[in-house]
Amino acid sequence: ARLDRAHLSGFIERLLPMDRDERRALVAIDPDRADYLLAGIHILDRILAMAGCEALIVSVRGLRYGLLAADRAC
């Protein structure tokens, strides 16, 4: 799946006004990760910005399916 910085900004705008309980109630989010989700999105956004990338490819099937290829990094 392609995840670009515009999507990250959308997630930040949606999650920022929510409190912990509202984030925990979101269906797509593991409740145990609700406390770290917003910080993780900010960190990922900063990494992409520093690397000069507008998007990255993520694996939704797990780590063993992931691959970082130099020609597809940005």
N, CA, C, O and CB atoms as a CASP TS submission, in Angstrom:
PFRMAT TS
TARGET T0000
AUTHOR 0000-0000-0000
METHOD Language model
MODEL 1
PARENT N/A
ATOM      1  N   ALA     1       0.851  -1.179   0.000  1.00  0.00           N
ATOM      2  CA  ALA     1       0.000   0.000   0.000  1.00  0.00           C
ATOM      3  C   ALA     1       0.895   1.240   0.000  1.00  0.00           C
ATOM      4  O   ALA     1       1.943   1.263   0.645  1.00  0.00           O
ATOM      5  CB  ALA     1      -0.967  -0.001   1.230  1.00  0.00           C
ATOM      6  N   ARG     2       0.474   2.248  -0.718  1.00  0.00           N
ATOM      7  CA  ARG     2       1.229   3.507  -0.775  1.00  0.00           C
ATOM      8  C   ARG     2       0.699   4.420   0.323  1.00  0.00           C
ATOM      9  O   ARG     2      -0.508   4.629   0.446  1.00  0.00           O
ATOM     10  CB  ARG     2       1.108   4.194  -2.191  1.00  0.00           C
ATOM     11  N   LEU     3       1.606   4.952   1.107  1.00  0.00           N
ATOM     12  CA  LEU     3       1.260   5.885   2.179  1.00  0.00           C
ATOM     13  C   LEU     3       2.022   7.168   1.929  1.00  0.00           C
ATOM     14  O   LEU     3       3.249   7.200   2.030  1.00  0.00           O
ATOM     15  CB  LEU     3       1.590   5.295   3.597  1.00  0.00           C
ATOM     16  N   ASP     4       1.286   8.244   1.599  1.00  0.00           N
ATOM     17  CA  ASP     4       1.976   9.495   1.325  1.00  0.00           C
ATOM     18  C   ASP     4       1.772  10.502   2.457  1.00  0.00           C
ATOM     19  O   ASP     4       0.940  10.311   3.344  1.00  0.00           O
ATOM     20  CB  ASP     4       1.492  10.085   0.003  1.00  0.00           C
ATOM     21  N   ARG     5       2.548  11.564   2.398  1.00  0.00           N
ATOM     22  CA  ARG     5       2.528  12.563   3.468  1.00  0.00           C
ATOM     23  C   ARG     5       1.174  13.247   3.579  1.00  0.00           C
ATOM     24  O   ARG     5       0.796  13.677   4.669  1.00  0.00           O
ATOM     25  CB  ARG     5       3.611  13.604   3.235  1.00  0.00           C
ATOM     26  N   ALA     6       0.438  13.359   2.488  1.00  0.00           N
ATOM     27  CA  ALA     6      -0.906  13.944   2.551  1.00  0.00           C
ATOM     28  C   ALA     6      -1.826  13.085   3.412  1.00  0.00           C
ATOM     29  O   ALA     6      -2.634  13.609   4.179  1.00  0.00           O
ATOM     30  CB  ALA     6      -1.498  14.101   1.133  1.00  0.00           C
ATOM     31  N   HIS     7      -1.702  11.759   3.284  1.00  0.00           N
ATOM     32  CA  HIS     7      -2.490  10.865   4.134  1.00  0.00           C
ATOM     33  C   HIS     7      -2.082  11.020   5.603  1.00  0.00           C
ATOM     34  O   HIS     7      -2.932  11.050   6.492  1.00  0.00           O
ATOM     35  CB  HIS     7      -2.315   9.397   3.681  1.00  0.00           C
ATOM     36  N   LEU     8      -0.780  11.117   5.842  1.00  0.00           N
ATOM     37  CA  LEU     8      -0.306  11.295   7.218  1.00  0.00           C
ATOM     38  C   LEU     8      -0.863  12.587   7.811  1.00  0.00           C
ATOM     39  O   LEU     8      -1.285  12.606   8.968  1.00  0.00           O
ATOM     40  CB  LEU     8       1.240  11.309   7.265  1.00  0.00           C
ATOM     41  N   SER     9      -0.868  13.654   7.037  1.00  0.00           N
ATOM     42  CA  SER     9      -1.424  14.925   7.517  1.00  0.00           C
ATOM     43  C   SER     9      -2.897  14.782   7.850  1.00  0.00           C
ATOM     44  O   SER     9      -3.373  15.335   8.842  1.00  0.00           O
ATOM     45  CB  SER     9      -1.231  16.028   6.473  1.00  0.00           C
ATOM     46  N   GLY    10      -3.620  14.038   7.020  1.00  0.00           N
ATOM     47  CA  GLY    10      -5.038  13.786   7.290  1.00  0.00           C
ATOM     48  C   GLY    10      -5.247  13.018   8.582  1.00  0.00           C
ATOM     49  O   GLY    10      -6.159  13.320   9.352  1.00  0.00           O
ATOM     50  N   PHE    11      -4.395  12.016   8.820  1.00  0.00           N
ATOM     51  CA  PHE    11      -4.489  11.249  10.066  1.00  0.00           C
ATOM     52  C   PHE    11      -4.216  12.149  11.266  1.00  0.00           C
ATOM     53  O   PHE    11      -4.913  12.081  12.279  1.00  0.00           O
ATOM     54  CB  PHE    11      -3.500  10.063  10.051  1.00  0.00           C
ATOM     55  N   ILE    12      -3.200  12.986  11.141  1.00  0.00           N
ATOM     56  CA  ILE    12      -2.847  13.890  12.239  1.00  0.00           C
ATOM     57  C   ILE    12      -4.006  14.830  12.542  1.00  0.00           C
ATOM     58  O   ILE    12      -4.370  15.007  13.704  1.00  0.00           O
ATOM     59  CB  ILE    12      -1.578  14.700  11.896  1.00  0.00           C
ATOM     60  N   GLU    13      -4.592  15.436  11.508  1.00  0.00           N
ATOM     61  CA  GLU    13      -5.711  16.352  11.711  1.00  0.00           C
ATOM     62  C   GLU    13      -6.909  15.659  12.346  1.00  0.00           C
ATOM     63  O   GLU    13      -7.620  16.260  13.152  1.00  0.00           O
ATOM     64  CB  GLU    13      -6.120  16.975  10.391  1.00  0.00           C
ATOM     65  N   ARG    14      -7.136  14.400  11.987  1.00  0.00           N
ATOM     66  CA  ARG    14      -8.265  13.653  12.545  1.00  0.00           C
ATOM     67  C   ARG    14      -8.011  13.237  13.998  1.00  0.00           C
ATOM     68  O   ARG    14      -8.911  13.310  14.835  1.00  0.00           O
ATOM     69  CB  ARG    14      -8.547  12.414  11.692  1.00  0.00           C
ATOM     70  N   LEU    15      -6.795  12.807  14.289  1.00  0.00           N
ATOM     71  CA  LEU    15      -6.506  12.250  15.612  1.00  0.00           C
ATOM     72  C   LEU    15      -6.146  13.305  16.659  1.00  0.00           C
ATOM     73  O   LEU    15      -6.390  13.101  17.848  1.00  0.00           O
ATOM     74  CB  LEU    15      -5.384  11.263  15.502  1.00  0.00           C
ATOM     75  N   LEU    16      -5.571  14.424  16.233  1.00  0.00           N
ATOM     76  CA  LEU    16      -5.088  15.431  17.172  1.00  0.00           C
ATOM     77  C   LEU    16      -6.159  15.917  18.158  1.00  0.00           C
ATOM     78  O   LEU    16      -5.867  16.022  19.349  1.00  0.00           O
ATOM     79  CB  LEU    16      -4.547  16.603  16.408  1.00  0.00           C
ATOM     80  N   PRO    17      -7.379  16.217  17.713  1.00  0.00           N
ATOM     81  CA  PRO    17      -8.376  16.696  18.682  1.00  0.00           C
ATOM     82  C   PRO    17      -8.980  15.594  19.561  1.00  0.00           C
ATOM     83  O   PRO    17      -9.698  15.892  20.515  1.00  0.00           O
ATOM     84  CB  PRO    17      -9.483  17.393  17.948  1.00  0.00           C
ATOM     85  N   MET    18      -8.695  14.335  19.250  1.00  0.00           N
ATOM     86  CA  MET    18      -9.273  13.224  20.027  1.00  0.00           C
ATOM     87  C   MET    18      -8.516  13.016  21.324  1.00  0.00           C
ATOM     88  O   MET    18      -7.307  13.232  21.398  1.00  0.00           O
ATOM     89  CB  MET    18      -9.265  11.926  19.208  1.00  0.00           C
ATOM     90  N   ASP    19      -9.243  12.596  22.338  1.00  0.00           N
ATOM     91  CA  ASP    19      -8.571  12.203  23.571  1.00  0.00           C
ATOM     92  C   ASP    19      -8.257  10.704  23.492  1.00  0.00           C
ATOM     93  O   ASP    19      -8.620  10.037  22.523  1.00  0.00           O
ATOM     94  CB  ASP    19      -9.453  12.534  24.829  1.00  0.00           C
ATOM     95  N   ARG    20      -7.592  10.195  24.503  1.00  0.00           N
ATOM     96  CA  ARG    20      -7.142   8.803  24.515  1.00  0.00           C
ATOM     97  C   ARG    20      -8.301   7.832  24.323  1.00  0.00           C
ATOM     98  O   ARG    20      -8.181   6.885  23.546  1.00  0.00           O
ATOM     99  CB  ARG    20      -6.422   8.496  25.821  1.00  0.00           C
ATOM    100  N   ASP    21      -9.404   8.040  25.003  1.00  0.00           N
ATOM    101  CA  ASP    21     -10.544   7.127  24.909  1.00  0.00           C
ATOM    102  C   ASP    21     -11.162   7.134  23.510  1.00  0.00           C
ATOM    103  O   ASP    21     -11.600   6.096  23.014  1.00  0.00           O
ATOM    104  CB  ASP    21     -11.602   7.500  25.946  1.00  0.00           C
ATOM    105  N   GLU    22     -11.194   8.296  22.886  1.00  0.00           N
ATOM    106  CA  GLU    22     -11.725   8.369  21.515  1.00  0.00           C
ATOM    107  C   GLU    22     -10.821   7.617  20.548  1.00  0.00           C
ATOM    108  O   GLU    22     -11.311   6.922  19.658  1.00  0.00           O
ATOM    109  CB  GLU    22     -11.874   9.838  21.065  1.00  0.00           C
ATOM    110  N   ARG    23      -9.507   7.747  20.712  1.00  0.00           N
ATOM    111  CA  ARG    23      -8.589   7.002  19.845  1.00  0.00           C
ATOM    112  C   ARG    23      -8.702   5.508  20.102  1.00  0.00           C
ATOM    113  O   ARG    23      -8.653   4.718  19.160  1.00  0.00           O
ATOM    114  CB  ARG    23      -7.142   7.466  20.062  1.00  0.00           C
ATOM    115  N   ARG    24      -8.852   5.109  21.354  1.00  0.00           N
ATOM    116  CA  ARG    24      -8.975   3.687  21.691  1.00  0.00           C
ATOM    117  C   ARG    24     -10.244   3.084  21.099  1.00  0.00           C
ATOM    118  O   ARG    24     -10.290   1.884  20.824  1.00  0.00           O
ATOM    119  CB  ARG    24      -8.968   3.497  23.209  1.00  0.00           C
ATOM    120  N   ALA    25     -11.266   3.900  20.903  1.00  0.00           N
ATOM    121  CA  ALA    25     -12.548   3.407  20.389  1.00  0.00           C
ATOM    122  C   ALA    25     -12.548   3.212  18.870  1.00  0.00           C
ATOM    123  O   ALA    25     -13.465   2.595  18.328  1.00  0.00           O
ATOM    124  CB  ALA    25     -13.654   4.368  20.773  1.00  0.00           C
ATOM    125  N   LEU    26     -11.539   3.728  18.186  1.00  0.00           N
ATOM    126  CA  LEU    26     -11.489   3.565  16.737  1.00  0.00           C
ATOM    127  C   LEU    26     -11.333   2.082  16.395  1.00  0.00           C
ATOM    128  O   LEU    26     -10.488   1.393  16.966  1.00  0.00           O
ATOM    129  CB  LEU    26     -10.325   4.395  16.127  1.00  0.00           C
ATOM    130  N   VAL    27     -12.130   1.611  15.485  1.00  0.00           N
ATOM    131  CA  VAL    27     -12.157   0.190  15.141  1.00  0.00           C
ATOM    132  C   VAL    27     -10.838  -0.303  14.565  1.00  0.00           C
ATOM    133  O   VAL    27     -10.393  -1.403  14.892  1.00  0.00           O
ATOM    134  CB  VAL    27     -13.264  -0.078  14.158  1.00  0.00           C
ATOM    135  N   ALA    28     -10.215   0.490  13.719  1.00  0.00           N
ATOM    136  CA  ALA    28      -9.012   0.046  12.999  1.00  0.00           C
ATOM    137  C   ALA    28      -7.740   0.103  13.835  1.00  0.00           C
ATOM    138  O   ALA    28      -6.674  -0.282  13.355  1.00  0.00           O
ATOM    139  CB  ALA    28      -8.824   0.883  11.769  1.00  0.00           C
ATOM    140  N   ILE    29      -7.829   0.569  15.065  1.00  0.00           N
ATOM    141  CA  ILE    29      -6.636   0.763  15.877  1.00  0.00           C
ATOM    142  C   ILE    29      -6.663  -0.174  17.083  1.00  0.00           C
ATOM    143  O   ILE    29      -7.663  -0.263  17.796  1.00  0.00           O
ATOM    144  CB  ILE    29      -6.522   2.232  16.334  1.00  0.00           C
ATOM    145  N   ASP    30      -5.556  -0.865  17.296  1.00  0.00           N
ATOM    146  CA  ASP    30      -5.406  -1.679  18.500  1.00  0.00           C
ATOM    147  C   ASP    30      -5.443  -0.732  19.701  1.00  0.00           C
ATOM    148  O   ASP    30      -4.620   0.181  19.777  1.00  0.00           O
ATOM    149  CB  ASP    30      -4.066  -2.523  18.469  1.00  0.00           C
ATOM    150  N   PRO    31      -6.371  -0.922  20.638  1.00  0.00           N
ATOM    151  CA  PRO    31      -6.485  -0.011  21.784  1.00  0.00           C
ATOM    152  C   PRO    31      -5.186   0.179  22.558  1.00  0.00           C
ATOM    153  O   PRO    31      -4.960   1.244  23.133  1.00  0.00           O
ATOM    154  CB  PRO    31      -7.538  -0.515  22.719  1.00  0.00           C
ATOM    155  N   ASP    32      -4.334  -0.835  22.581  1.00  0.00           N
ATOM    156  CA  ASP    32      -3.067  -0.725  23.306  1.00  0.00           C
ATOM    157  C   ASP    32      -2.079   0.211  22.610  1.00  0.00           C
ATOM    158  O   ASP    32      -1.093   0.628  23.219  1.00  0.00           O
ATOM    159  CB  ASP    32      -2.441  -2.101  23.466  1.00  0.00           C
ATOM    160  N   ARG    33      -2.329   0.543  21.352  1.00  0.00           N
ATOM    161  CA  ARG    33      -1.440   1.434  20.604  1.00  0.00           C
ATOM    162  C   ARG    33      -1.973   2.859  20.521  1.00  0.00           C
ATOM    163  O   ARG    33      -1.317   3.727  19.944  1.00  0.00           O
ATOM    164  CB  ARG    33      -1.226   0.894  19.210  1.00  0.00           C
ATOM    165  N   ALA    34      -3.122   3.109  21.074  1.00  0.00           N
ATOM    166  CA  ALA    34      -3.750   4.425  20.970  1.00  0.00           C
ATOM    167  C   ALA    34      -2.880   5.533  21.562  1.00  0.00           C
ATOM    168  O   ALA    34      -2.884   6.656  21.058  1.00  0.00           O
ATOM    169  CB  ALA    34      -5.098   4.411  21.663  1.00  0.00           C
ATOM    170  N   ASP    35      -2.140   5.232  22.617  1.00  0.00           N
ATOM    171  CA  ASP    35      -1.295   6.243  23.255  1.00  0.00           C
ATOM    172  C   ASP    35      -0.106   6.653  22.393  1.00  0.00           C
ATOM    173  O   ASP    35       0.425   7.750  22.563  1.00  0.00           O
ATOM    174  CB  ASP    35      -0.798   5.728  24.582  1.00  0.00           C
ATOM    175  N   TYR    36       0.317   5.800  21.481  1.00  0.00           N
ATOM    176  CA  TYR    36       1.531   6.032  20.698  1.00  0.00           C
ATOM    177  C   TYR    36       1.256   6.390  19.248  1.00  0.00           C
ATOM    178  O   TYR    36       2.168   6.796  18.528  1.00  0.00           O
ATOM    179  CB  TYR    36       2.403   4.819  20.747  1.00  0.00           C
ATOM    180  N   LEU    37       0.031   6.248  18.817  1.00  0.00           N
ATOM    181  CA  LEU    37      -0.313   6.404  17.413  1.00  0.00           C
ATOM    182  C   LEU    37       0.028   7.790  16.869  1.00  0.00           C
ATOM    183  O   LEU    37       0.691   7.897  15.838  1.00  0.00           O
ATOM    184  CB  LEU    37      -1.778   6.133  17.220  1.00  0.00           C
ATOM    185  N   LEU    38      -0.400   8.820  17.524  1.00  0.00           N
ATOM    186  CA  LEU    38      -0.171  10.179  17.037  1.00  0.00           C
ATOM    187  C   LEU    38       1.327  10.504  16.988  1.00  0.00           C
ATOM    188  O   LEU    38       1.798  11.105  16.022  1.00  0.00           O
ATOM    189  CB  LEU    38      -0.904  11.193  17.929  1.00  0.00           C
ATOM    190  N   ALA    39       2.060  10.117  18.004  1.00  0.00           N
ATOM    191  CA  ALA    39       3.510  10.348  18.011  1.00  0.00           C
ATOM    192  C   ALA    39       4.179   9.591  16.873  1.00  0.00           C
ATOM    193  O   ALA    39       5.077  10.126  16.223  1.00  0.00           O
ATOM    194  CB  ALA    39       4.122   9.924  19.360  1.00  0.00           C
ATOM    195  N   GLY    40       3.761   8.370  16.624  1.00  0.00           N
ATOM    196  CA  GLY    40       4.337   7.569  15.548  1.00  0.00           C
ATOM    197  C   GLY    40       4.094   8.184  14.183  1.00  0.00           C
ATOM    198  O   GLY    40       4.979   8.173  13.328  1.00  0.00           O
ATOM    199  N   ILE    41       2.891   8.724  13.972  1.00  0.00           N
ATOM    200  CA  ILE    41       2.582   9.368  12.698  1.00  0.00           C
ATOM    201  C   ILE    41       3.451  10.602  12.505  1.00  0.00           C
ATOM    202  O   ILE    41       3.962  10.838  11.410  1.00  0.00           O
ATOM    203  CB  ILE    41       1.093   9.746  12.626  1.00  0.00           C
ATOM    204  N   HIS    42       3.621  11.391  13.561  1.00  0.00           N
ATOM    205  CA  HIS    42       4.482  12.575  13.475  1.00  0.00           C
ATOM    206  C   HIS    42       5.925  12.180  13.153  1.00  0.00           C
ATOM    207  O   HIS    42       6.567  12.816  12.317  1.00  0.00           O
ATOM    208  CB  HIS    42       4.432  13.370  14.794  1.00  0.00           C
ATOM    209  N   ILE    43       6.428  11.152  13.801  1.00  0.00           N
ATOM    210  CA  ILE    43       7.799  10.695  13.559  1.00  0.00           C
ATOM    211  C   ILE    43       7.958  10.233  12.114  1.00  0.00           C
ATOM    212  O   ILE    43       8.932  10.593  11.452  1.00  0.00           O
ATOM    213  CB  ILE    43       8.171   9.554  14.528  1.00  0.00           C
ATOM    214  N   LEU    44       7.014   9.445  11.623  1.00  0.00           N
ATOM    215  CA  LEU    44       7.079   8.967  10.244  1.00  0.00           C
ATOM    216  C   LEU    44       7.039  10.134   9.263  1.00  0.00           C
ATOM    217  O   LEU    44       7.778  10.132   8.278  1.00  0.00           O
ATOM    218  CB  LEU    44       5.927   7.997   9.959  1.00  0.00           C
ATOM    219  N   ASP    45       6.201  11.117   9.509  1.00  0.00           N
ATOM    220  CA  ASP    45       6.123  12.292   8.651  1.00  0.00           C
ATOM    221  C   ASP    45       7.449  13.038   8.626  1.00  0.00           C
ATOM    222  O   ASP    45       7.891  13.460   7.558  1.00  0.00           O
ATOM    223  CB  ASP    45       5.006  13.220   9.119  1.00  0.00           C
ATOM    224  N   ARG    46       8.090  13.211   9.767  1.00  0.00           N
ATOM    225  CA  ARG    46       9.377  13.906   9.835  1.00  0.00           C
ATOM    226  C   ARG    46      10.463  13.114   9.118  1.00  0.00           C
ATOM    227  O   ARG    46      11.305  13.701   8.437  1.00  0.00           O
ATOM    228  CB  ARG    46       9.779  14.148  11.296  1.00  0.00           C
ATOM    229  N   ILE    47      10.458  11.798   9.258  1.00  0.00           N
ATOM    230  CA  ILE    47      11.447  10.966   8.565  1.00  0.00           C
ATOM    231  C   ILE    47      11.302  11.121   7.062  1.00  0.00           C
ATOM    232  O   ILE    47      12.298  11.285   6.357  1.00  0.00           O
ATOM    233  CB  ILE    47      11.295   9.485   8.965  1.00  0.00           C
ATOM    234  N   LEU    48      10.075  11.071   6.562  1.00  0.00           N
ATOM    235  CA  LEU    48       9.852  11.248   5.130  1.00  0.00           C
ATOM    236  C   LEU    48      10.325  12.626   4.664  1.00  0.00           C
ATOM    237  O   LEU    48      10.964  12.750   3.619  1.00  0.00           O
ATOM    238  CB  LEU    48       8.367  11.059   4.797  1.00  0.00           C
ATOM    239  N   ALA    49      10.007  13.656   5.447  1.00  0.00           N
ATOM    240  CA  ALA    49      10.424  15.015   5.087  1.00  0.00           C
ATOM    241  C   ALA    49      11.944  15.125   5.051  1.00  0.00           C
ATOM    242  O   ALA    49      12.497  15.705   4.117  1.00  0.00           O
ATOM    243  CB  ALA    49       9.844  16.037   6.079  1.00  0.00           C
ATOM    244  N   MET    50      12.616  14.584   6.038  1.00  0.00           N
ATOM    245  CA  MET    50      14.078  14.663   6.094  1.00  0.00           C
ATOM    246  C   MET    50      14.731  13.859   4.966  1.00  0.00           C
ATOM    247  O   MET    50      15.801  14.221   4.476  1.00  0.00           O
ATOM    248  CB  MET    50      14.582  14.158   7.451  1.00  0.00           C
ATOM    249  N   ALA    51      14.081  12.771   4.561  1.00  0.00           N
ATOM    250  CA  ALA    51      14.615  11.938   3.482  1.00  0.00           C
ATOM    251  C   ALA    51      14.269  12.500   2.105  1.00  0.00           C
ATOM    252  O   ALA    51      14.754  12.006   1.087  1.00  0.00           O
ATOM    253  CB  ALA    51      14.084  10.515   3.608  1.00  0.00           C
ATOM    254  N   GLY    52      13.432  13.530   2.079  1.00  0.00           N
ATOM    255  CA  GLY    52      13.025  14.110   0.800  1.00  0.00           C
ATOM    256  C   GLY    52      12.034  13.250   0.044  1.00  0.00           C
ATOM    257  O   GLY    52      11.939  13.332  -1.181  1.00  0.00           O
ATOM    258  N   CYS    53      11.295  12.423   0.771  1.00  0.00           N
ATOM    259  CA  CYS    53      10.314  11.529   0.158  1.00  0.00           C
ATOM    260  C   CYS    53       8.899  12.037   0.437  1.00  0.00           C
ATOM    261  O   CYS    53       8.616  12.566   1.512  1.00  0.00           O
ATOM    262  CB  CYS    53      10.486  10.082   0.686  1.00  0.00           C
ATOM    263  N   GLU    54       8.037  11.870  -0.529  1.00  0.00           N
ATOM    264  CA  GLU    54       6.638  12.247  -0.339  1.00  0.00           C
ATOM    265  C   GLU    54       5.758  11.053   0.008  1.00  0.00           C
ATOM    266  O   GLU    54       4.610  11.227   0.416  1.00  0.00           O
ATOM    267  CB  GLU    54       6.110  12.922  -1.587  1.00  0.00           C
ATOM    268  N   ALA    55       6.286   9.842  -0.151  1.00  0.00           N
ATOM    269  CA  ALA    55       5.486   8.643   0.112  1.00  0.00           C
ATOM    270  C   ALA    55       6.406   7.456   0.370  1.00  0.00           C
ATOM    271  O   ALA    55       7.608   7.510   0.107  1.00  0.00           O
ATOM    272  CB  ALA    55       4.532   8.342  -1.074  1.00  0.00           C
ATOM    273  N   LEU    56       5.821   6.396   0.885  1.00  0.00           N
ATOM    274  CA  LEU    56       6.524   5.139   1.034  1.00  0.00           C
ATOM    275  C   LEU    56       5.557   4.008   0.778  1.00  0.00           C
ATOM    276  O   LEU    56       4.341   4.187   0.843  1.00  0.00           O
ATOM    277  CB  LEU    56       7.161   5.016   2.428  1.00  0.00           C
ATOM    278  N   ILE    57       6.099   2.854   0.490  1.00  0.00           N
ATOM    279  CA  ILE    57       5.293   1.663   0.290  1.00  0.00           C
ATOM    280  C   ILE    57       5.337   0.864   1.586  1.00  0.00           C
ATOM    281  O   ILE    57       6.414   0.578   2.110  1.00  0.00           O
ATOM    282  CB  ILE    57       5.805   0.815  -0.929  1.00  0.00           C
ATOM    283  N   VAL    58       4.161   0.506   2.102  1.00  0.00           N
ATOM    284  CA  VAL    58       4.088  -0.259   3.340  1.00  0.00           C
ATOM    285  C   VAL    58       3.433  -1.608   3.074  1.00  0.00           C
ATOM    286  O   VAL    58       2.588  -1.742   2.189  1.00  0.00           O
ATOM    287  CB  VAL    58       3.310   0.519   4.421  1.00  0.00           C
ATOM    288  N   SER    59       3.834  -2.588   3.844  1.00  0.00           N
ATOM    289  CA  SER    59       3.241  -3.913   3.744  1.00  0.00           C
ATOM    290  C   SER    59       2.163  -4.051   4.808  1.00  0.00           C
ATOM    291  O   SER    59       2.410  -3.810   5.990  1.00  0.00           O
ATOM    292  CB  SER    59       4.317  -5.021   3.896  1.00  0.00           C
ATOM    293  N   VAL    60       0.983  -4.436   4.387  1.00  0.00           N
ATOM    294  CA  VAL    60      -0.106  -4.651   5.337  1.00  0.00           C
ATOM    295  C   VAL    60      -0.169  -6.111   5.775  1.00  0.00           C
ATOM    296  O   VAL    60      -1.038  -6.489   6.560  1.00  0.00           O
ATOM    297  CB  VAL    60      -1.444  -4.226   4.721  1.00  0.00           C
ATOM    298  N   ARG    61       0.751  -6.932   5.268  1.00  0.00           N
ATOM    299  CA  ARG    61       0.750  -8.352   5.572  1.00  0.00           C
ATOM    300  C   ARG    61       1.776  -8.747   6.623  1.00  0.00           C
ATOM    301  O   ARG    61       1.804  -9.905   7.040  1.00  0.00           O
ATOM    302  CB  ARG    61       0.994  -9.127   4.328  1.00  0.00           C
ATOM    303  N   GLY    62       2.609  -7.829   7.057  1.00  0.00           N
ATOM    304  CA  GLY    62       3.588  -8.164   8.067  1.00  0.00           C
ATOM    305  C   GLY    62       5.003  -7.943   7.587  1.00  0.00           C
ATOM    306  O   GLY    62       5.248  -7.750   6.396  1.00  0.00           O
ATOM    307  N   LEU    63       5.922  -7.973   8.515  1.00  0.00           N
ATOM    308  CA  LEU    63       7.316  -7.639   8.250  1.00  0.00           C
ATOM    309  C   LEU    63       7.958  -8.551   7.212  1.00  0.00           C
ATOM    310  O   LEU    63       8.726  -8.075   6.376  1.00  0.00           O
ATOM    311  CB  LEU    63       8.105  -7.701   9.527  1.00  0.00           C
ATOM    312  N   ARG    64       7.667  -9.831   7.242  1.00  0.00           N
ATOM    313  CA  ARG    64       8.346 -10.744   6.312  1.00  0.00           C
ATOM    314  C   ARG    64       7.970 -10.494   4.856  1.00  0.00           C
ATOM    315  O   ARG    64       8.654 -10.980   3.956  1.00  0.00           O
ATOM    316  CB  ARG    64       8.025 -12.177   6.673  1.00  0.00           C
ATOM    317  N   TYR    65       6.903  -9.752   4.608  1.00  0.00           N
ATOM    318  CA  TYR    65       6.511  -9.421   3.246  1.00  0.00           C
ATOM    319  C   TYR    65       7.091  -8.090   2.778  1.00  0.00           C
ATOM    320  O   TYR    65       6.965  -7.727   1.608  1.00  0.00           O
ATOM    321  CB  TYR    65       5.009  -9.386   3.140  1.00  0.00           C
ATOM    322  N   GLY    66       7.722  -7.370   3.692  1.00  0.00           N
ATOM    323  CA  GLY    66       8.255  -6.047   3.347  1.00  0.00           C
ATOM    324  C   GLY    66       9.581  -6.135   2.623  1.00  0.00           C
ATOM    325  O   GLY    66      10.353  -7.075   2.810  1.00  0.00           O
ATOM    326  N   LEU    67       9.829  -5.142   1.796  1.00  0.00           N
ATOM    327  CA  LEU    67      11.081  -5.086   1.063  1.00  0.00           C
ATOM    328  C   LEU    67      11.379  -3.619   0.773  1.00  0.00           C
ATOM    329  O   LEU    67      10.528  -2.882   0.274  1.00  0.00           O
ATOM    330  CB  LEU    67      11.013  -5.931  -0.257  1.00  0.00           C
ATOM    331  N   LEU    68      12.599  -3.214   1.095  1.00  0.00           N
ATOM    332  CA  LEU    68      13.043  -1.864   0.763  1.00  0.00           C
ATOM    333  C   LEU    68      13.952  -1.970  -0.453  1.00  0.00           C
ATOM    334  O   LEU    68      15.027  -2.566  -0.398  1.00  0.00           O
ATOM    335  CB  LEU    68      13.781  -1.178   1.975  1.00  0.00           C
ATOM    336  N   ALA    69      13.501  -1.387  -1.534  1.00  0.00           N
ATOM    337  CA  ALA    69      14.277  -1.426  -2.770  1.00  0.00           C
ATOM    338  C   ALA    69      14.753  -0.008  -3.083  1.00  0.00           C
ATOM    339  O   ALA    69      13.965   0.935  -3.020  1.00  0.00           O
ATOM    340  CB  ALA    69      13.432  -2.013  -3.955  1.00  0.00           C
ATOM    341  N   ALA    70      16.022   0.149  -3.415  1.00  0.00           N
ATOM    342  CA  ALA    70      16.601   1.461  -3.643  1.00  0.00           C
ATOM    343  C   ALA    70      15.844   2.225  -4.736  1.00  0.00           C
ATOM    344  O   ALA    70      15.674   3.439  -4.629  1.00  0.00           O
ATOM    345  CB  ALA    70      18.074   1.323  -4.018  1.00  0.00           C
ATOM    346  N   ASP    71      15.395   1.543  -5.768  1.00  0.00           N
ATOM    347  CA  ASP    71      14.707   2.230  -6.856  1.00  0.00           C
ATOM    348  C   ASP    71      13.272   2.590  -6.523  1.00  0.00           C
ATOM    349  O   ASP    71      12.636   3.305  -7.298  1.00  0.00           O
ATOM    350  CB  ASP    71      14.731   1.382  -8.084  1.00  0.00           C
ATOM    351  N   ARG    72      12.732   2.124  -5.400  1.00  0.00           N
ATOM    352  CA  ARG    72      11.362   2.429  -5.006  1.00  0.00           C
ATOM    353  C   ARG    72      11.309   3.137  -3.667  1.00  0.00           C
ATOM    354  O   ARG    72      10.224   3.286  -3.105  1.00  0.00           O
ATOM    355  CB  ARG    72      10.537   1.163  -4.950  1.00  0.00           C
ATOM    356  N   ALA    73      12.430   3.576  -3.141  1.00  0.00           N
ATOM    357  CA  ALA    73      12.483   4.156  -1.792  1.00  0.00           C
ATOM    358  C   ALA    73      11.726   5.472  -1.692  1.00  0.00           C
ATOM    359  O   ALA    73      11.131   5.739  -0.648  1.00  0.00           O
ATOM    360  CB  ALA    73      13.923   4.373  -1.378  1.00  0.00           C
ATOM    361  N   CYS    74      11.721   6.297  -2.716  1.00  0.00           N
ATOM    362  CA  CYS    74      11.026   7.589  -2.673  1.00  0.00           C
ATOM    363  C   CYS    74      10.159   7.768  -3.887  1.00  0.00           C
ATOM    364  O   CYS    74       9.497   8.797  -4.027  1.00  0.00           O
ATOM    365  CB  CYS    74      12.020   8.740  -2.572  1.00  0.00           C
TER
END
